[in-house]
mmCIF file of C-alpha atoms and ligand atoms in Angstrom:
data_model
loop_
_atom_site.group_PDB
_atom_site.id
_atom_site.type_symbol
_atom_site.label_atom_id
_atom_site.label_comp_id
_atom_site.label_asym_id
_atom_site.label_seq_id
_atom_site.Cartn_x
_atom_site.Cartn_y
_atom_site.Cartn_z
ATOM 1 C CA MET A 458 68.625 71.101 55.961
ATOM 2 C CA SER A 459 69.977 72.948 52.841
ATOM 3 C CA THR A 460 73.659 73.047 52.535
ATOM 4 C CA ARG A 461 75.990 73.433 49.641
ATOM 5 C CA LEU A 462 78.464 70.877 51.058
ATOM 6 C CA THR A 463 78.155 67.399 49.747
ATOM 7 C CA THR A 464 79.885 64.152 50.648
ATOM 8 C CA ASP A 465 79.865 60.475 49.784
ATOM 9 C CA LEU A 466 79.986 59.542 53.340
ATOM 10 C CA ASP A 467 77.089 57.322 54.298
ATOM 11 C CA PHE A 468 76.046 58.270 57.797
ATOM 12 C CA ASP A 469 73.946 55.105 58.190
ATOM 13 C CA LYS A 470 76.634 52.623 57.251
ATOM 14 C CA ASP A 471 78.660 50.573 59.771
ATOM 15 C CA GLY A 472 82.449 50.443 59.506
ATOM 16 C CA LYS A 473 85.197 52.975 58.982
ATOM 17 C CA GLN A 474 84.743 55.530 56.172
ATOM 18 C CA VAL A 475 87.329 58.322 55.531
ATOM 19 C CA THR A 476 86.520 60.823 52.887
ATOM 20 C CA TYR A 477 85.809 64.491 52.452
ATOM 21 C CA LEU A 478 83.132 67.163 52.843
ATOM 22 C CA ARG A 479 83.035 68.802 49.347
ATOM 23 C CA LEU A 480 83.083 72.537 49.888
ATOM 24 C CA PRO A 481 82.287 74.326 46.645
ATOM 25 C CA TYR A 482 85.002 76.905 45.884
ATOM 26 C CA SER A 483 84.967 78.636 42.512
ATOM 27 C CA SER A 484 88.303 80.450 42.110
ATOM 28 C CA ASN A 485 90.599 81.912 39.443
ATOM 29 C CA VAL A 486 92.381 78.480 39.271
ATOM 30 C CA SER A 487 89.403 76.133 39.507
ATOM 31 C CA ALA A 488 86.036 77.352 38.130
ATOM 32 C CA TYR A 489 83.888 74.412 39.161
ATOM 33 C CA GLY A 490 86.147 73.167 41.989
ATOM 34 C CA TRP A 491 85.652 71.980 45.562
ATOM 35 C CA VAL A 492 87.878 72.000 48.672
ATOM 36 C CA GLY A 493 87.962 68.730 50.475
ATOM 37 C CA VAL A 494 87.406 68.901 54.207
ATOM 38 C CA PRO A 495 88.608 65.624 55.775
ATOM 39 C CA ILE A 496 85.851 63.741 57.559
ATOM 40 C CA ALA A 497 85.805 60.272 59.015
ATOM 41 C CA GLN A 498 83.130 58.052 60.532
ATOM 42 C CA ILE A 499 83.662 55.088 62.693
ATOM 43 C CA LYS A 500 80.356 53.235 63.314
ATOM 44 C CA ASN A 501 79.226 49.959 64.763
ATOM 45 C CA GLY A 502 75.511 49.350 65.346
ATOM 46 C CA LYS A 503 73.308 51.409 67.601
ATOM 47 C CA GLY A 504 74.511 53.708 70.237
ATOM 48 C CA PRO A 505 75.272 57.339 70.801
ATOM 49 C CA THR A 506 76.589 59.578 68.038
ATOM 50 C CA VAL A 507 79.490 61.970 68.932
ATOM 51 C CA LEU A 508 81.374 64.578 67.022
ATOM 52 C CA PHE A 509 85.148 65.103 67.555
ATOM 53 C CA MET A 510 86.690 68.024 65.855
ATOM 54 C CA ALA A 511 89.912 69.903 65.644
ATOM 55 C CA GLY A 512 91.465 72.535 63.365
ATOM 56 C CA ASN A 513 88.652 74.891 64.143
ATOM 57 C CA HIS A 514 91.584 77.230 64.540
ATOM 58 C CA GLY A 515 94.213 76.132 61.948
ATOM 59 C CA ASP A 516 97.249 76.858 64.123
ATOM 60 C CA GLU A 517 96.288 74.664 66.986
ATOM 61 C CA PHE A 518 97.944 71.428 66.085
ATOM 62 C CA GLU A 519 97.525 69.071 69.150
ATOM 63 C CA GLY A 520 94.024 68.129 68.438
ATOM 64 C CA GLN A 521 94.572 67.872 64.674
ATOM 65 C CA ILE A 522 97.412 65.342 65.147
ATOM 66 C CA THR A 523 95.542 63.494 67.843
ATOM 67 C CA LEU A 524 92.384 63.055 65.719
ATOM 68 C CA ALA A 525 94.342 61.948 62.527
ATOM 69 C CA LYS A 526 95.926 59.227 64.862
ATOM 70 C CA LEU A 527 92.501 58.298 66.134
ATOM 71 C CA ILE A 528 91.122 57.846 62.690
ATOM 72 C CA ARG A 529 93.903 55.330 61.861
ATOM 73 C CA ARG A 530 93.807 53.591 65.200
ATOM 74 C CA LEU A 531 90.146 53.082 66.093
ATOM 75 C CA ASP A 532 88.622 49.908 64.818
ATOM 76 C CA PRO A 533 84.799 49.950 64.326
ATOM 77 C CA LYS A 534 84.562 46.810 66.414
ATOM 78 C CA GLN A 535 85.968 48.726 69.432
ATOM 79 C CA VAL A 536 83.039 51.232 69.378
ATOM 80 C CA GLN A 537 79.269 50.918 70.044
ATOM 81 C CA GLY A 538 77.493 53.732 68.144
ATOM 82 C CA ARG A 539 78.830 56.311 65.819
ATOM 83 C CA LEU A 540 81.998 58.632 65.984
ATOM 84 C CA ILE A 541 82.261 61.488 63.456
ATOM 85 C CA VAL A 542 85.675 63.041 63.193
ATOM 86 C CA VAL A 543 86.439 66.294 61.467
ATOM 87 C CA PRO A 544 90.177 66.819 62.172
ATOM 88 C CA MET A 545 90.686 69.946 60.163
ATOM 89 C CA ALA A 546 87.360 71.777 60.465
ATOM 90 C CA ASN A 547 88.451 75.094 58.912
ATOM 91 C CA PHE A 548 90.525 73.218 56.293
ATOM 92 C CA PRO A 549 91.950 76.248 54.411
ATOM 93 C CA ALA A 550 93.117 77.713 57.772
ATOM 94 C CA ALA A 551 94.548 74.476 58.895
ATOM 95 C CA MET A 552 96.445 73.863 55.643
ATOM 96 C CA ALA A 553 98.018 77.335 55.960
ATOM 97 C CA GLY A 554 98.670 76.749 59.718
ATOM 98 C CA TYR A 555 96.794 79.943 60.428
ATOM 99 C CA ARG A 556 94.131 80.754 62.942
ATOM 100 C CA THR A 557 91.822 82.068 60.398
ATOM 101 C CA SER A 558 91.178 81.111 56.683
ATOM 102 C CA PRO A 559 93.499 82.672 54.178
ATOM 103 C CA ILE A 560 90.634 82.588 51.617
ATOM 104 C CA ASP A 561 87.910 84.638 53.437
ATOM 105 C CA ALA A 562 89.694 85.624 56.645
ATOM 106 C CA GLY A 563 87.021 83.658 58.438
ATOM 107 C CA ASN A 564 87.518 82.719 62.133
ATOM 108 C CA LEU A 565 85.474 79.482 62.311
ATOM 109 C CA ASN A 566 84.897 79.691 66.066
ATOM 110 C CA ARG A 567 83.425 83.196 65.681
ATOM 111 C CA THR A 568 81.153 82.070 62.827
ATOM 112 C CA PHE A 569 78.570 79.689 64.199
ATOM 113 C CA PRO A 570 75.701 79.083 63.243
ATOM 114 C CA GLY A 571 77.105 80.018 59.803
ATOM 115 C CA ASP A 572 75.273 80.547 56.656
ATOM 116 C CA PRO A 573 74.644 77.990 53.945
ATOM 117 C CA ASN A 574 75.125 80.710 51.360
ATOM 118 C CA GLY A 575 77.917 82.518 52.897
ATOM 119 C CA THR A 576 81.758 82.473 52.710
ATOM 120 C CA LEU A 577 83.599 79.068 52.818
ATOM 121 C CA THR A 578 83.975 79.479 56.648
ATOM 122 C CA GLN A 579 80.424 80.365 57.043
ATOM 123 C CA MET A 580 79.350 77.252 54.953
ATOM 124 C CA ILE A 581 81.576 74.937 57.127
ATOM 125 C CA ALA A 582 80.133 76.454 60.379
ATOM 126 C CA HIS A 583 76.556 75.962 59.050
ATOM 127 C CA TYR A 584 77.262 72.361 57.967
ATOM 128 C CA ILE A 585 78.842 71.485 61.406
ATOM 129 C CA GLU A 586 75.787 73.067 63.321
ATOM 130 C CA GLU A 587 72.877 72.177 61.098
ATOM 131 C CA VAL A 588 73.924 68.791 59.530
ATOM 132 C CA LEU A 589 76.401 67.044 61.926
ATOM 133 C CA MET A 590 75.416 68.364 65.435
ATOM 134 C CA PRO A 591 71.733 67.451 65.151
ATOM 135 C CA MET A 592 72.863 63.784 64.865
ATOM 136 C CA CYS A 593 74.958 63.957 68.012
ATOM 137 C CA SER A 594 74.751 63.900 71.724
ATOM 138 C CA GLY A 595 78.208 64.968 72.450
ATOM 139 C CA LEU A 596 80.947 67.312 71.213
ATOM 140 C CA LEU A 597 84.662 67.479 71.708
ATOM 141 C CA ASP A 598 86.198 70.414 69.979
ATOM 142 C CA MET A 599 90.068 70.273 70.568
ATOM 143 C CA HIS A 600 91.717 73.774 70.658
ATOM 144 C CA SER A 601 94.960 74.928 71.958
ATOM 145 C CA GLY A 602 96.782 78.296 72.528
ATOM 146 C CA GLY A 603 97.645 78.386 68.835
ATOM 147 C CA ARG A 604 100.681 80.603 67.807
ATOM 148 C CA THR A 605 100.087 83.439 70.166
ATOM 149 C CA LEU A 606 98.971 81.825 73.485
ATOM 150 C CA HIS A 607 100.367 79.126 75.671
ATOM 151 C CA TYR A 608 98.083 77.223 78.122
ATOM 152 C CA ILE A 609 98.498 74.860 80.918
ATOM 153 C CA PRO A 610 96.840 71.914 79.166
ATOM 154 C CA SER A 611 93.025 72.281 79.994
ATOM 155 C CA ALA A 612 89.631 70.998 79.217
ATOM 156 C CA LEU A 613 86.784 73.552 79.401
ATOM 157 C CA ALA A 614 83.071 73.791 79.273
ATOM 158 C CA ALA A 615 80.928 76.953 78.984
ATOM 159 C CA ILE A 616 78.205 77.238 81.590
ATOM 160 C CA GLU A 617 75.362 79.733 82.316
ATOM 161 C CA SER A 618 76.521 80.401 85.898
ATOM 162 C CA ILE A 619 79.282 79.198 88.193
ATOM 163 C CA ASP A 620 76.625 79.190 91.064
ATOM 164 C CA LYS A 621 74.626 76.365 89.395
ATOM 165 C CA PRO A 622 76.848 74.640 86.818
ATOM 166 C CA ASP A 623 75.167 72.167 84.552
ATOM 167 C CA PRO A 624 76.183 68.719 86.031
ATOM 168 C CA LYS A 625 76.402 66.993 82.721
ATOM 169 C CA HIS A 626 78.946 69.625 81.427
ATOM 170 C CA LEU A 627 80.835 69.521 84.779
ATOM 171 C CA ALA A 628 81.121 65.728 84.647
ATOM 172 C CA ALA A 629 82.230 65.842 81.022
ATOM 173 C CA VAL A 630 84.901 68.440 81.398
ATOM 174 C CA LYS A 631 86.421 66.580 84.320
ATOM 175 C CA ALA A 632 86.224 63.346 82.400
ATOM 176 C CA PHE A 633 88.740 64.488 79.751
ATOM 177 C CA GLY A 634 91.475 64.312 82.546
ATOM 178 C CA ALA A 635 93.574 67.300 81.582
ATOM 179 C CA PRO A 636 95.651 68.876 84.340
ATOM 180 C CA ILE A 637 93.077 71.651 84.508
ATOM 181 C CA ALA A 638 89.270 71.412 83.924
ATOM 182 C CA TYR A 639 87.809 74.877 83.850
ATOM 183 C CA LEU A 640 84.336 76.418 83.573
ATOM 184 C CA VAL A 641 83.733 79.591 81.772
ATOM 185 C CA ASN A 642 80.667 81.783 81.544
ATOM 186 C CA PHE A 643 78.643 81.142 78.370
ATOM 187 C CA GLY A 644 78.910 84.715 76.867
ATOM 188 C CA GLU A 645 79.966 84.027 73.204
ATOM 189 C CA ASN A 646 77.306 82.740 70.911
ATOM 190 C CA ARG A 647 79.422 82.284 67.774
ATOM 191 C CA THR A 648 81.542 79.306 68.943
ATOM 192 C CA SER A 649 81.183 75.505 68.265
ATOM 193 C CA SER A 650 80.330 75.093 71.946
ATOM 194 C CA ALA A 651 77.488 77.594 71.555
ATOM 195 C CA GLY A 652 76.334 75.716 68.462
ATOM 196 C CA GLY A 653 76.423 72.499 70.503
ATOM 197 C CA ARG A 654 74.292 74.029 73.181
ATOM 198 C CA ARG A 655 71.793 75.212 70.754
ATOM 199 C CA LYS A 656 71.436 71.552 69.508
ATOM 200 C CA GLY A 657 71.338 70.065 72.992
ATOM 201 C CA LEU A 658 74.810 68.445 72.887
ATOM 202 C CA VAL A 659 77.127 68.042 75.900
ATOM 203 C CA SER A 660 79.992 70.230 74.601
ATOM 204 C CA VAL A 661 83.591 70.100 75.836
ATOM 205 C CA GLY A 662 86.470 72.036 74.518
ATOM 206 C CA THR A 663 90.250 71.945 75.265
ATOM 207 C CA GLU A 664 93.121 74.302 75.440
ATOM 208 C CA LEU A 665 96.106 72.161 75.072
ATOM 209 C CA GLY A 666 99.475 73.983 75.182
ATOM 210 C CA GLY A 667 99.954 76.093 72.155
ATOM 211 C CA THR A 668 102.726 78.503 70.921
ATOM 212 C CA GLY A 669 102.461 76.824 67.434
ATOM 213 C CA GLN A 670 104.233 73.837 68.718
ATOM 214 C CA VAL A 671 103.400 70.357 69.932
ATOM 215 C CA SER A 672 105.290 68.524 72.652
ATOM 216 C CA PRO A 673 105.158 64.835 73.762
ATOM 217 C CA GLU A 674 103.587 65.800 76.915
ATOM 218 C CA THR A 675 100.658 67.797 75.403
ATOM 219 C CA LEU A 676 100.052 65.002 72.754
ATOM 220 C CA LYS A 677 99.861 62.379 75.500
ATOM 221 C CA ILE A 678 97.260 64.497 77.416
ATOM 222 C CA ALA A 679 95.436 65.080 74.128
ATOM 223 C CA GLU A 680 95.389 61.288 73.215
ATOM 224 C CA GLU A 681 94.422 60.194 76.704
ATOM 225 C CA GLY A 682 91.658 62.805 76.888
ATOM 226 C CA ALA A 683 90.156 61.848 73.544
ATOM 227 C CA GLN A 684 90.122 58.164 74.710
ATOM 228 C CA ASN A 685 88.597 59.297 78.007
ATOM 229 C CA MET A 686 85.904 61.227 76.122
ATOM 230 C CA LEU A 687 85.080 58.086 74.012
ATOM 231 C CA GLU A 688 84.374 56.294 77.261
ATOM 232 C CA HIS A 689 82.537 59.203 78.913
ATOM 233 C CA PHE A 690 80.232 59.611 75.901
ATOM 234 C CA GLY A 691 79.495 55.864 75.942
ATOM 235 C CA LEU A 692 81.071 54.956 72.630
ATOM 236 C CA VAL A 693 83.716 52.526 74.072
ATOM 237 C CA GLU A 694 83.742 50.511 77.278
ATOM 238 C CA ALA A 695 85.898 51.977 80.077
ATOM 239 C CA LYS A 696 89.000 49.908 80.616
ATOM 240 C CA PRO A 697 89.211 48.853 84.170
ATOM 241 C CA GLY A 698 92.363 49.836 85.996
ATOM 242 C CA ARG A 699 93.277 52.656 83.666
ATOM 243 C CA ASN A 700 94.712 55.426 85.782
ATOM 244 C CA LYS A 701 92.900 58.683 85.030
ATOM 245 C CA ARG A 702 94.305 62.164 86.064
ATOM 246 C CA GLN A 703 92.205 64.093 88.519
ATOM 247 C CA SER A 704 91.804 67.426 86.972
ATOM 248 C CA ARG A 705 92.229 70.638 89.101
ATOM 249 C CA VAL A 706 88.716 72.150 88.736
ATOM 250 C CA MET A 707 88.832 75.974 88.129
ATOM 251 C CA TYR A 708 86.720 78.829 86.944
ATOM 252 C CA VAL A 709 87.537 81.625 84.489
ATOM 253 C CA GLY A 710 85.444 84.633 85.283
ATOM 254 C CA GLY A 711 84.934 87.781 83.299
ATOM 255 C CA TYR A 712 87.071 90.772 82.265
ATOM 256 C CA PRO A 713 89.124 91.171 85.550
ATOM 257 C CA TYR A 714 90.572 87.604 84.895
ATOM 258 C CA TYR A 715 92.189 88.868 81.694
ATOM 259 C CA VAL A 716 95.229 91.058 81.267
ATOM 260 C CA HIS A 717 95.425 93.197 78.133
ATOM 261 C CA ALA A 718 98.161 95.413 76.826
ATOM 262 C CA PRO A 719 97.163 99.060 77.403
ATOM 263 C CA THR A 720 99.671 100.245 74.698
ATOM 264 C CA ARG A 721 101.873 98.937 72.147
ATOM 265 C CA GLY A 722 105.546 97.940 72.913
ATOM 266 C CA TRP A 723 107.658 94.954 74.043
ATOM 267 C CA PHE A 724 106.160 93.130 77.099
ATOM 268 C CA GLU A 725 108.621 92.077 79.844
ATOM 269 C CA PRO A 726 106.650 89.571 81.963
ATOM 270 C CA LEU A 727 107.235 89.450 85.769
ATOM 271 C CA PHE A 728 105.340 86.087 86.125
ATOM 272 C CA ASP A 729 105.474 82.518 84.760
ATOM 273 C CA LEU A 730 102.714 80.222 83.573
ATOM 274 C CA GLY A 731 101.204 78.503 86.769
ATOM 275 C CA ASP A 732 102.142 81.429 89.051
ATOM 276 C CA THR A 733 99.579 82.322 91.803
ATOM 277 C CA VAL A 734 99.070 86.132 91.606
ATOM 278 C CA LYS A 735 97.106 88.797 93.537
ATOM 279 C CA ALA A 736 94.917 91.621 92.302
ATOM 280 C CA GLY A 737 97.042 94.733 91.854
ATOM 281 C CA GLN A 738 100.277 92.792 91.421
ATOM 282 C CA THR A 739 102.500 93.945 88.549
ATOM 283 C CA ALA A 740 102.218 91.434 85.681
ATOM 284 C CA GLY A 741 105.023 93.090 83.785
ATOM 285 C CA LEU A 742 106.143 96.175 82.001
ATOM 286 C CA ILE A 743 105.743 97.350 78.539
ATOM 287 C CA GLN A 744 109.073 98.553 77.313
ATOM 288 C CA PHE A 745 109.684 101.117 74.467
ATOM 289 C CA ILE A 746 112.936 99.957 72.963
ATOM 290 C CA ASP A 747 112.534 102.354 70.119
ATOM 291 C CA GLU A 748 112.380 105.184 72.593
ATOM 292 C CA PRO A 749 115.133 104.058 75.127
ATOM 293 C CA MET A 750 114.602 106.934 77.509
ATOM 294 C CA ARG A 751 110.956 106.474 77.841
ATOM 295 C CA GLU A 752 109.796 104.942 81.150
ATOM 296 C CA PRO A 753 107.971 101.475 80.738
ATOM 297 C CA VAL A 754 104.247 101.265 81.399
ATOM 298 C CA PRO A 755 103.385 98.784 84.194
ATOM 299 C CA VAL A 756 100.508 96.295 83.714
ATOM 300 C CA THR A 757 98.722 94.863 86.729
ATOM 301 C CA PHE A 758 96.611 91.771 87.380
ATOM 302 C CA GLY A 759 92.923 92.702 87.951
ATOM 303 C CA HIS A 760 92.069 89.624 90.106
ATOM 304 C CA ASP A 761 93.601 87.058 92.338
ATOM 305 C CA GLY A 762 94.154 83.671 90.652
ATOM 306 C CA VAL A 763 96.589 81.289 88.855
ATOM 307 C CA VAL A 764 98.022 82.104 85.553
ATOM 308 C CA ILE A 765 96.812 79.337 83.111
ATOM 309 C CA CYS A 766 97.415 81.195 79.818
ATOM 310 C CA ARG A 767 100.156 83.643 78.607
ATOM 311 C CA ARG A 768 101.145 85.203 75.401
ATOM 312 C CA PRO A 769 104.678 84.145 74.299
ATOM 313 C CA PRO A 770 105.255 86.827 71.559
ATOM 314 C CA VAL A 771 107.121 89.811 73.135
ATOM 315 C CA GLN A 772 105.781 92.583 70.963
ATOM 316 C CA VAL A 773 102.268 93.668 71.766
ATOM 317 C CA GLU A 774 99.719 96.021 70.265
ATOM 318 C CA ARG A 775 97.175 97.840 72.464
ATOM 319 C CA GLY A 776 94.394 95.338 73.216
ATOM 320 C CA ASP A 777 96.455 92.094 72.837
ATOM 321 C CA CYS A 778 95.697 89.516 75.517
ATOM 322 C CA ILE A 779 98.819 88.961 77.577
ATOM 323 C CA ALA A 780 97.633 86.419 80.182
ATOM 324 C CA HIS A 781 94.523 85.101 81.816
ATOM 325 C CA LEU A 782 93.737 83.754 85.116
ATOM 326 C CA ALA A 783 91.610 81.011 86.726
ATOM 327 C CA THR A 784 90.526 80.393 90.328
ATOM 328 C CA ASP A 785 89.947 77.128 92.110
ATOM 329 C CA VAL A 786 86.298 76.018 92.568
ATOM 330 C CA ASN A 787 85.179 73.226 94.770
ATOM 331 C CA LEU A 788 82.835 71.323 92.409
HETATM 332 CA CA1 LIG B 882 91.299 78.231 69.634
#
């Protein structure tokens, strides 16, 4: 497969290698330069190949920290097969601590399958989908709420239909062991998960916390989850007696599950993360502090459910996502 990225990583070699994908970037300050996207491989003999990635969105730090720790911690002798780790997938975005790349404004998780001759973000997406994914049977892409959303720590998988969820994806999303394991309809074809599907991988994502912060609790869930996925994908043997959390299995449906701001202003929430709400219930009020006499605009929930995600920043523009719901499913 044609790609402009190069690396000195030898994908056939046993042991631990930690190096860079060299992403060509000719700029005002470096005519013939490259940007180094960190990549690691931990391999021992024959077995499955699995890709763990984070920093797809640069302001989602839980997965990035967890995968850096995993690269240091994991001894090749502990695995059977090959683990490829890309802890800061959209490296320019991750270095800036932004969701999107400051170089080309690229949102990596809206860029798959990418373009080998495109922008930096498009070239990264293309390399992941066309070079890395075809080697793999499993994908873990660790996201969180980033700076503008806060999640109850969750693992997720995209499915064709909630009526007949693919058993491999259902088993994998439960295996992560987050407080919530949710299924979401497979509507977006520009994500890593969609790329994984195109290449026949079992693809699991996460939404771990967010708000631009990390906490001991979310990092513990992230680290245990990564270990659980190593076991689930068959790279390490399951340790007997280790207590795994049973996830609450939920479904995130379409548009009515999401609450969006109908106008700009200051959002006063009338709910907390984790609340059970009803369709038609007032989610909050959009206040107009700059026009103190103006009546606030109420915002309502469009569906029954549990609030698993909310937006912490108070100021909203029309169209900002304020919250989204999930509903229990018996699967
Ligand atoms: Ca994300």
